[in-house]
Tab-separated table of C-alpha atoms in Angstrom:
chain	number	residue	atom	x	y	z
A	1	UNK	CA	21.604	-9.395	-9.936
A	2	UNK	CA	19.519	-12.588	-9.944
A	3	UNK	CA	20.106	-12.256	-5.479
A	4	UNK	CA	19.599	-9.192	-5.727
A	5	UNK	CA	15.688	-9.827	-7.564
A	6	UNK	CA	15.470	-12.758	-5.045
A	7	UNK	CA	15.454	-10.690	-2.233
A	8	UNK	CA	13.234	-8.130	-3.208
A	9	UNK	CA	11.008	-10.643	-4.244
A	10	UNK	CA	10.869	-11.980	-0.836
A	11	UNK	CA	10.375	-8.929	0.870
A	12	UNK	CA	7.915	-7.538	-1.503
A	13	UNK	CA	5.404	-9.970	-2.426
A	14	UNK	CA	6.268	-13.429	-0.206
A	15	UNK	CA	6.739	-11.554	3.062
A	16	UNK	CA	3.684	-8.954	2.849
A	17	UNK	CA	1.330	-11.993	1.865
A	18	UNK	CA	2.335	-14.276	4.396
A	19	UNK	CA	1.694	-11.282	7.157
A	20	UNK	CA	-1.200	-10.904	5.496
A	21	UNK	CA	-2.845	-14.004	6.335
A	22	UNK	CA	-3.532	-12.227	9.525
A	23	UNK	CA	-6.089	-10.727	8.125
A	24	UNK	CA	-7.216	-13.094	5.742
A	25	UNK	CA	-11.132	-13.224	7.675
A	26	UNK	CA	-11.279	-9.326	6.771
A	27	UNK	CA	-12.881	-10.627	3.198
A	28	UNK	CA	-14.621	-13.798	2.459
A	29	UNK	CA	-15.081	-14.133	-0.812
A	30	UNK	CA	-13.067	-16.739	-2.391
A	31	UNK	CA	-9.293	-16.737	-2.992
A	32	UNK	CA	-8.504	-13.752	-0.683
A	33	UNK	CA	-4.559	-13.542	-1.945
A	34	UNK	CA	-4.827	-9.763	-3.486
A	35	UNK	CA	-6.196	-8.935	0.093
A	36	UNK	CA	-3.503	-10.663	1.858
A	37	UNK	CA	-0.798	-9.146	-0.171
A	38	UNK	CA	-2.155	-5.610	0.517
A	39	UNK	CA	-2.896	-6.096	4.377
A	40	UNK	CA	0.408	-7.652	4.442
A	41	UNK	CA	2.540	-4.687	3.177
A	42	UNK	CA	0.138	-2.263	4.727
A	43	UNK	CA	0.729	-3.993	8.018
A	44	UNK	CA	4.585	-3.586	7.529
A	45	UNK	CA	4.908	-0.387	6.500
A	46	UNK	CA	3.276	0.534	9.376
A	47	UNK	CA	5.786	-0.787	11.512
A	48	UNK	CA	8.525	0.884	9.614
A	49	UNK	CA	6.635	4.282	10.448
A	50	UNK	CA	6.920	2.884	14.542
A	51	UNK	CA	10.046	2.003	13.880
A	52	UNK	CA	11.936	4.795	11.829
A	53	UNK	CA	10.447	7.928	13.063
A	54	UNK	CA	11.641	7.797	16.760
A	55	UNK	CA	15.171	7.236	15.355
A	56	UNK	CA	15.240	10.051	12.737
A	57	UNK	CA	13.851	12.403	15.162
A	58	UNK	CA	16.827	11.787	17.889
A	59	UNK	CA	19.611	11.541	15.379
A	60	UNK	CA	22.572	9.722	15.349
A	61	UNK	CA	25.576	8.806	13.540
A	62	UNK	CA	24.397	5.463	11.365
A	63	UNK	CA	21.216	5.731	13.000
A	64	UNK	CA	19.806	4.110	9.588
A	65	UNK	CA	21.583	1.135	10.334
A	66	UNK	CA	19.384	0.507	13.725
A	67	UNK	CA	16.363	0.739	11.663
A	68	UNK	CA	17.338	-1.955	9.191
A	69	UNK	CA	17.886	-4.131	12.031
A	70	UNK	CA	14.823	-3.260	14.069
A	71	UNK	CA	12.836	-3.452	10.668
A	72	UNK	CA	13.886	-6.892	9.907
A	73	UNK	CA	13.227	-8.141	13.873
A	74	UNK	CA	9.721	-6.535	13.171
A	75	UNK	CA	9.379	-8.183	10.546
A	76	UNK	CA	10.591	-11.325	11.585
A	77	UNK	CA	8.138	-11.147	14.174
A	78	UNK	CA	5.478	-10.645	12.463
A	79	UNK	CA	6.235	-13.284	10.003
A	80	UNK	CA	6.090	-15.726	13.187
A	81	UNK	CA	2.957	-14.257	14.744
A	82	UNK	CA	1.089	-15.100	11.352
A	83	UNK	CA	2.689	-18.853	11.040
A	84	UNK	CA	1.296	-19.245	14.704
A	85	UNK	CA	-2.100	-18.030	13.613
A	86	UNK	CA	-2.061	-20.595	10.980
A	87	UNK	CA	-0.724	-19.617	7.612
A	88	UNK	CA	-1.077	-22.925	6.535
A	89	UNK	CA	-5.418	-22.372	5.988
A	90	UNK	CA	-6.811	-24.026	3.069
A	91	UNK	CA	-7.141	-21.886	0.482
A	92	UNK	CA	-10.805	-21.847	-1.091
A	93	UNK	CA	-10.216	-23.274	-4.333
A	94	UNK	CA	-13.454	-24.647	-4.937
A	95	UNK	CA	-14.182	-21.018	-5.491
A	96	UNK	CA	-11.647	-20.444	-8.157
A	97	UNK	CA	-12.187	-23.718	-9.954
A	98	UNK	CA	-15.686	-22.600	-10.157
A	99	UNK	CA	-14.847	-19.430	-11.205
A	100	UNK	CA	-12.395	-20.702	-14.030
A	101	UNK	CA	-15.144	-23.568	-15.681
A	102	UNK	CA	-18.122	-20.115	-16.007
A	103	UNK	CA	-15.406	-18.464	-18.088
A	104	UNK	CA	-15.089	-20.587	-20.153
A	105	UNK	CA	-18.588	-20.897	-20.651
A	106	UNK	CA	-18.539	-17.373	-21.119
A	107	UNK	CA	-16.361	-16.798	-24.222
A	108	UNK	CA	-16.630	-12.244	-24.245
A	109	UNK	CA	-15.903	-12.687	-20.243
A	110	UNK	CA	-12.639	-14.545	-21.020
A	111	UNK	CA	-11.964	-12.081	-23.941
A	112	UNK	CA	-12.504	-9.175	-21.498
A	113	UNK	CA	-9.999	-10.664	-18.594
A	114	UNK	CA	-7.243	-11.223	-21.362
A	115	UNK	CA	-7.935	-7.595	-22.519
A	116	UNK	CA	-7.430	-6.289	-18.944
A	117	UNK	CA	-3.936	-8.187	-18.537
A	118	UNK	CA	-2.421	-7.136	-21.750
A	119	UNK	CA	-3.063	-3.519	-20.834
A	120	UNK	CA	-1.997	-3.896	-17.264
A	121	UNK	CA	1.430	-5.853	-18.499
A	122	UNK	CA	2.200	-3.045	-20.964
A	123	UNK	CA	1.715	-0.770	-18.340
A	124	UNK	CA	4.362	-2.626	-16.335
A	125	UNK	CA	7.091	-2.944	-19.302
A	126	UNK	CA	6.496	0.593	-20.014
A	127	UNK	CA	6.926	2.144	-16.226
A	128	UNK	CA	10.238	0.151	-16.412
A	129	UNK	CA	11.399	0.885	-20.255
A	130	UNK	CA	10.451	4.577	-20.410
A	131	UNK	CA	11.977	5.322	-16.948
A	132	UNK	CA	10.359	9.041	-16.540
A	133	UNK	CA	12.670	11.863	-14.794
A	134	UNK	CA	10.545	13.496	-12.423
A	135	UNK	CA	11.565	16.799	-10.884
A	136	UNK	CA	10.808	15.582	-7.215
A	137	UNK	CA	12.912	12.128	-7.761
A	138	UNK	CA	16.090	14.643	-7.443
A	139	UNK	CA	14.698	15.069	-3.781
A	140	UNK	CA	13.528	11.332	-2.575
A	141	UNK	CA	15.871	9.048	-4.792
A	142	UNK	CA	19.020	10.959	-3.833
A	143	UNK	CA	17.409	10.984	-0.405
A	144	UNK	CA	17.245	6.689	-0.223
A	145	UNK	CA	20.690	6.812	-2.039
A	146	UNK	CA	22.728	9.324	0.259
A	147	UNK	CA	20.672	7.168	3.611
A	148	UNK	CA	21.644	3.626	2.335
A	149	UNK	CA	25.241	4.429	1.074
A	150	UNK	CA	26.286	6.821	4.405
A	151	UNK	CA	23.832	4.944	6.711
A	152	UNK	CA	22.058	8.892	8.115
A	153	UNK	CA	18.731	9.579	7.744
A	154	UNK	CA	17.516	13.579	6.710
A	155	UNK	CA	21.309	14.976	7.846
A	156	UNK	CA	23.188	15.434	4.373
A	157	UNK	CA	21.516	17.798	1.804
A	158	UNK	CA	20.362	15.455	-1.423
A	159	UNK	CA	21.344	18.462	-3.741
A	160	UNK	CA	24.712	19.134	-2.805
A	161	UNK	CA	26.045	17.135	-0.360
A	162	UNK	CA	26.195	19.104	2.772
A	163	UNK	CA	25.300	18.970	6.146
A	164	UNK	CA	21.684	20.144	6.822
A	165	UNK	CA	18.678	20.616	9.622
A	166	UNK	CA	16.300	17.552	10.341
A	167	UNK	CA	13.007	18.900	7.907
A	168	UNK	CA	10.362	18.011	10.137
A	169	UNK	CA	7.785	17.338	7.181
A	170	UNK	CA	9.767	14.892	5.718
A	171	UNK	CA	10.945	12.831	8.681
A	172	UNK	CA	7.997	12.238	10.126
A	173	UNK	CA	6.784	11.033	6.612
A	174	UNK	CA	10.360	8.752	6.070
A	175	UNK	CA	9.057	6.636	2.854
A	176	UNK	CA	12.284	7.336	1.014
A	177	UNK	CA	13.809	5.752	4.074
A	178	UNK	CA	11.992	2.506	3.012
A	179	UNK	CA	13.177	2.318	-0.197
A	180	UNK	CA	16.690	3.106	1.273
A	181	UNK	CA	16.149	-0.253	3.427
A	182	UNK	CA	15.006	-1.606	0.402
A	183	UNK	CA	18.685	-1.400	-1.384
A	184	UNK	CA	20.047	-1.990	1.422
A	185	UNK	CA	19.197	-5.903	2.242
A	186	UNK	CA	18.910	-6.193	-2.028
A	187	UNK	CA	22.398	-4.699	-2.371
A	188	UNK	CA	20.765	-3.231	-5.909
A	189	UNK	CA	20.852	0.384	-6.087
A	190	UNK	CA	18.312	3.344	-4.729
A	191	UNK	CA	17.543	4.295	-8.011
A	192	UNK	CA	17.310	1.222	-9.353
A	193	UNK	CA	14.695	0.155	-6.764
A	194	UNK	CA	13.156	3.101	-6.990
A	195	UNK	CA	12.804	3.318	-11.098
A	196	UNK	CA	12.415	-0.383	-11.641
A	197	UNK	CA	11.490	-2.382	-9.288
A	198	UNK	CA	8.604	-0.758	-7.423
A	199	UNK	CA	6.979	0.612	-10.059
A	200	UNK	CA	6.193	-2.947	-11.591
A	201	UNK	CA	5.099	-3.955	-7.401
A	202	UNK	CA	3.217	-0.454	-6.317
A	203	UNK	CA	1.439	-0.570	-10.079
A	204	UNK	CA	0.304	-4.421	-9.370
A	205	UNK	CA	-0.664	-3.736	-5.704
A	206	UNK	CA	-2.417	-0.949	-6.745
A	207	UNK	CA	-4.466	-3.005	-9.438
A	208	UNK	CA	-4.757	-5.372	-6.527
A	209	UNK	CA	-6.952	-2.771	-4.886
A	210	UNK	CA	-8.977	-2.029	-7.939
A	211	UNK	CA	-10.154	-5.608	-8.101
A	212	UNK	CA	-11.268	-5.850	-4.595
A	213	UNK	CA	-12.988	-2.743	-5.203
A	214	UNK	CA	-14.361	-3.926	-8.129
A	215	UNK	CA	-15.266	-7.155	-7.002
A	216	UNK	CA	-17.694	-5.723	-4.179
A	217	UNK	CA	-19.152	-3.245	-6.635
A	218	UNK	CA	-19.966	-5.593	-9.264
A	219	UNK	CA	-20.721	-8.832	-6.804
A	220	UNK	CA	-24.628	-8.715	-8.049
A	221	UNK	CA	-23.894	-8.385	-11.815
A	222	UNK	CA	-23.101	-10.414	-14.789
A	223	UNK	CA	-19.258	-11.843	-15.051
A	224	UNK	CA	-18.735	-9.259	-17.521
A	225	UNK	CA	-19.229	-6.559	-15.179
A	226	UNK	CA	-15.605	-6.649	-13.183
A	227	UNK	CA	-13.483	-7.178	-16.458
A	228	UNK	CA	-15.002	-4.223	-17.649
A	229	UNK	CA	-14.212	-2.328	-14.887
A	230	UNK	CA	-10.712	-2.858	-14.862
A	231	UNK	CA	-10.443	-2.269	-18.449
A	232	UNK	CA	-12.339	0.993	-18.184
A	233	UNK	CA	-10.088	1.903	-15.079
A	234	UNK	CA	-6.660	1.025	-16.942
A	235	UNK	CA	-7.749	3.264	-19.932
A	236	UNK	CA	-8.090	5.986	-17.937
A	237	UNK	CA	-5.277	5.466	-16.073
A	238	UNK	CA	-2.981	5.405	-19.500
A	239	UNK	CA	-4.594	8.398	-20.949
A	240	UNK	CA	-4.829	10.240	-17.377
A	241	UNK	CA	-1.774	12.002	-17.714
A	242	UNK	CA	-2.868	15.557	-19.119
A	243	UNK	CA	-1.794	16.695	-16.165
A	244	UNK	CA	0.989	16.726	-13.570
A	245	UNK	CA	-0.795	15.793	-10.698
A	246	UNK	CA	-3.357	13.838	-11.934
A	247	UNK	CA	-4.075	10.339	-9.753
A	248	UNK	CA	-3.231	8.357	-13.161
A	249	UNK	CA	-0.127	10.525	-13.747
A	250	UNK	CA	1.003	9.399	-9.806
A	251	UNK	CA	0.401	6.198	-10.244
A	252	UNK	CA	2.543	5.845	-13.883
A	253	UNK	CA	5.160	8.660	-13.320
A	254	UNK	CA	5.897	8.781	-9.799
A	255	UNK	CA	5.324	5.625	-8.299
A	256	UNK	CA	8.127	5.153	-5.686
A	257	UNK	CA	7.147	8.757	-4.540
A	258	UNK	CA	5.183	8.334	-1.211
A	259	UNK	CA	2.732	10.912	-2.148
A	260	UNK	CA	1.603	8.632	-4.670
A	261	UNK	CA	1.318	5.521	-2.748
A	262	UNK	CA	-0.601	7.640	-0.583
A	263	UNK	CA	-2.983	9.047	-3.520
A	264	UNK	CA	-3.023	5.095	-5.130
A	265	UNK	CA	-2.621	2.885	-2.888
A	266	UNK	CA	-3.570	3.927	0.729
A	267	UNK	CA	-6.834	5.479	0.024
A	268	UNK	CA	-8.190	3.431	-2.217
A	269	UNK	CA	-8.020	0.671	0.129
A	270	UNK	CA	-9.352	2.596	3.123
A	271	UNK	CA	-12.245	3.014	-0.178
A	272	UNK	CA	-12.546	-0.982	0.216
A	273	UNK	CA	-12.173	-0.716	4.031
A	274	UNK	CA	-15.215	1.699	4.012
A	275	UNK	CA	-17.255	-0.650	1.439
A	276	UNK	CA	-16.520	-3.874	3.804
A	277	UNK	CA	-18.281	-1.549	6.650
A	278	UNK	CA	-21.006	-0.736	4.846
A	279	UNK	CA	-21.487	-4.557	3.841
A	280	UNK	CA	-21.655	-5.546	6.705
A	281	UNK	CA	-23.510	-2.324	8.985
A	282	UNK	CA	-26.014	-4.949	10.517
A	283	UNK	CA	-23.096	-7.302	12.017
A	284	UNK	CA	-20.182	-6.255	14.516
A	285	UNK	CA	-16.723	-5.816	12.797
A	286	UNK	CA	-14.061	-8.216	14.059
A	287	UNK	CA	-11.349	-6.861	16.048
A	288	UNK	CA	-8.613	-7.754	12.643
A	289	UNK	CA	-11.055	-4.917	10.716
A	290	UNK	CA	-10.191	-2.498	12.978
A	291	UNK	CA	-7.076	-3.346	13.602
A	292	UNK	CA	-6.079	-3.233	9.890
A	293	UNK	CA	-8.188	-0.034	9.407
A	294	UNK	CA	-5.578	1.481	11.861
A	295	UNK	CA	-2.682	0.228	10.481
A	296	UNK	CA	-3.815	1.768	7.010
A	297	UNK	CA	-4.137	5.403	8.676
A	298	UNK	CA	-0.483	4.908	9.990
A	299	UNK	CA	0.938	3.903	6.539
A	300	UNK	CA	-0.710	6.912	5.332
A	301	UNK	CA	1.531	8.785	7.723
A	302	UNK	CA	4.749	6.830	6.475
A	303	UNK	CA	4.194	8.220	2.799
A	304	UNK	CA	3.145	11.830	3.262
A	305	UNK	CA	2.056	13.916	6.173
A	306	UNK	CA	-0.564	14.854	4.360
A	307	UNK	CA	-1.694	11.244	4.707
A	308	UNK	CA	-2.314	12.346	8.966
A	309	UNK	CA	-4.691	14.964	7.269
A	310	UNK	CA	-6.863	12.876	4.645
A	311	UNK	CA	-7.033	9.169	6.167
A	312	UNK	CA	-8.512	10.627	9.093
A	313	UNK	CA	-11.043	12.985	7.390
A	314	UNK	CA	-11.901	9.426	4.887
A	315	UNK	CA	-12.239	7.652	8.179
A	316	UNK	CA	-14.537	10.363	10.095
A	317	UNK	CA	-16.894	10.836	6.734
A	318	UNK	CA	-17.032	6.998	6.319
A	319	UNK	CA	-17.778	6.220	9.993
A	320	UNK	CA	-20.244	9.289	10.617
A	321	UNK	CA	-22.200	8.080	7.492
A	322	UNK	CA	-21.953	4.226	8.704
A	323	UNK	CA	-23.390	5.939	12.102
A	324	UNK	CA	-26.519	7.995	10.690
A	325	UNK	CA	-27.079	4.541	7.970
A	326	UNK	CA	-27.683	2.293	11.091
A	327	UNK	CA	-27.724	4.121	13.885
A	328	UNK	CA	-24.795	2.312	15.849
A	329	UNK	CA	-22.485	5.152	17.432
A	330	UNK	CA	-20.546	2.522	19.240
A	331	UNK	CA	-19.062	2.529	15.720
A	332	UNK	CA	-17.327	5.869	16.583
A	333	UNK	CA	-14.592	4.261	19.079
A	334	UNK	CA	-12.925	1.689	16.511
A	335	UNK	CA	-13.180	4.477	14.295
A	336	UNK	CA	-11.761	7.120	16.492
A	337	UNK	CA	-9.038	4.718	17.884
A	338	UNK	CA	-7.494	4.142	14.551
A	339	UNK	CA	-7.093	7.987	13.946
A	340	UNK	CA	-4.932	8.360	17.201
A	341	UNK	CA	-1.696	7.730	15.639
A	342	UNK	CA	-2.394	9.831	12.517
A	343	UNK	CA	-3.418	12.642	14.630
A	344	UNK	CA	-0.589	12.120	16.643
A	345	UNK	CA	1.561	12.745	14.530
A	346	UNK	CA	-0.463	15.988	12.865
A	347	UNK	CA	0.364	17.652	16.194
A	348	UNK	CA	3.819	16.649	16.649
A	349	UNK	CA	4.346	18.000	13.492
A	350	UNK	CA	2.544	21.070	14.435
A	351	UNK	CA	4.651	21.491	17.545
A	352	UNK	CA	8.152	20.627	15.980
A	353	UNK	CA	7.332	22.102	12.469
């Protein structure tokens, strides 16, 4: 068990932030880590959508096996492409020391921060104590279980066992395929993963997102300002279940469901994509911006196909509006480039659906 934790801790949160250092000149405020840790997983579960979706659509016996292998070369690679960019940067902690002595100046700020861990922290214990059954988990957890322990992707039925048809809207959206490559190199069970251990990593990354968020919203204001944010944000999130399909519900209940990384995760940080854009409308965005902004609408693809649908539209709105705000169409081709893949895949899905 304690390898098993190992492991996923490597591939979870050491991997994804030292890819992320790639794109660590995205943001330049301070101690960028939440931003590398984001970019980082975004950038990899891109490459699992490259990766997996050619092989699921020309099916094979253990074809699930080739992925893990390609997956881990990809990531491999990527790992090396971001220590030869320099992954050993000094990190700006001038910033955070600075940061550190005006809370304590600030007594309510400090007050306010430890307020906005406690509640994020029992949100953690309780997504792993009170384990909810969710209808759909009968669907994508028996889906990573029945890929990592027979090594097929999408060709035995989840409910009973038999043989069945590739379902086009699923395997072109192959998230539950992730977490099946997730037990795999663990050894630790599909559910397990699934139920335990990325609730407490999607819930974090997802707070992760908030913060950045927050951070640009609230740049201008007093100290008080972000803490109260998040603490504002994590109420609602606790008491947001009063429905079924509520973002807050998603995010809680149905956090290894890709339809919820999509809803929490994916679009909120094409959100802080859009803000950086509008930061920075006077200046040219470097080539790692757009870059990342594509590799955000392809991750939307890996955890729904609805994700081909609404990255694209949030991409369109945000670069049309950055367009008529300063009057730079040029802005249109990044923009337009990093919907290709999404709408890609809308019409393969459209032609083989």
């Amino acid at each position: 068990m304690v390898w098993q934790i190992i492991i996923l801790f490597l591939v979870l949160l050491v991997l994804p932030v030292l890819v992320g250092s790639i794109f660590s000149g995205v943001e330049h405020k301070g101690l960028n880590l939440p931003l590398r840790w984001v970019s980082g997983q975004i950038c990899l579960w891109a490459g699992f959508q490259a990766v997996s979706v050619p092989l699921i659509l020309m099916p094979r016996e253990k074809g699930f096996f080739s992925v893990v292998i390609l997956y881990m070369v990809f990531g491999g690679a990527m790992l090396l492409f971001a220590l030869g960019m320099g992954i050993k940067r000094r990190v700006r902690l001038r910033a955070v020391s600075n940061t550190a002595a005006a809370l304590k100046k600030d007594k309510v700020a400090l007050l306010l921060w430890g307020l906005v861990i406690c509640l994020l922290l029992l949100q953690l214990i309780l997504a792993v104590v009170l384990a909810y059954e969710e209808g759909d988990d009968a669907f994508y957890v028996a889906v990573s279980s029945v890929t990592s322990e027979s090594g097929t992707m999408y060709q035995v039925l989840p409910y009973t066992g038999g043989s069945t048809e590739l379902d086009m809207r699923h395997g072109l959206a192959p998230f539950p395929i992730w977490v099946a490559f997730l037990a795999r190199v663990s050894g630790m069970h599909a559910a397990t993963v699934a139920q335990v251990v990325l609730p407490v990593t999607l819930i974090g990354m997802a707070y992760m997102i908030y913060y950045m968020i927050g951070r640009r919203l609230f740049s201008g204001s007093s100290r008080r300002g972000l803490p109260l944010f998040m603490l504002f944000l994590e109420v609602l999130v606790i008491f947001g279940g009063q429905s079924l399909y509520t973002a807050e519900n998603f995010l809680l209940v149905r956090t290894a469901q890709g339809k919820a990384v999509l809803a929490c995760i994916i679009i909120p940080f094409l959100f802080f994509l859009l803000l950086l854009l509008f930061e920075r409308m006077q200046k040219r965005q470097g080539a790692e911006y757009w870059i990342l902004l594509g590799l955000t609408t392809t991750a939307g693809c890996l955890c729904s196909t609805q994700g081909a649908l609404l990255t694209c539209v949030l991409v369109g709105m945000g670069s049309l509006s950055a367009v008529v705000s300063c009057r730079r169409w040029r802005i249109l081709i990044p923009a337009a480039a990093c919907c290709l893949i999404p709408v890609g895949m809308a019409v393969f899905y459209l032609l083989l659906g």
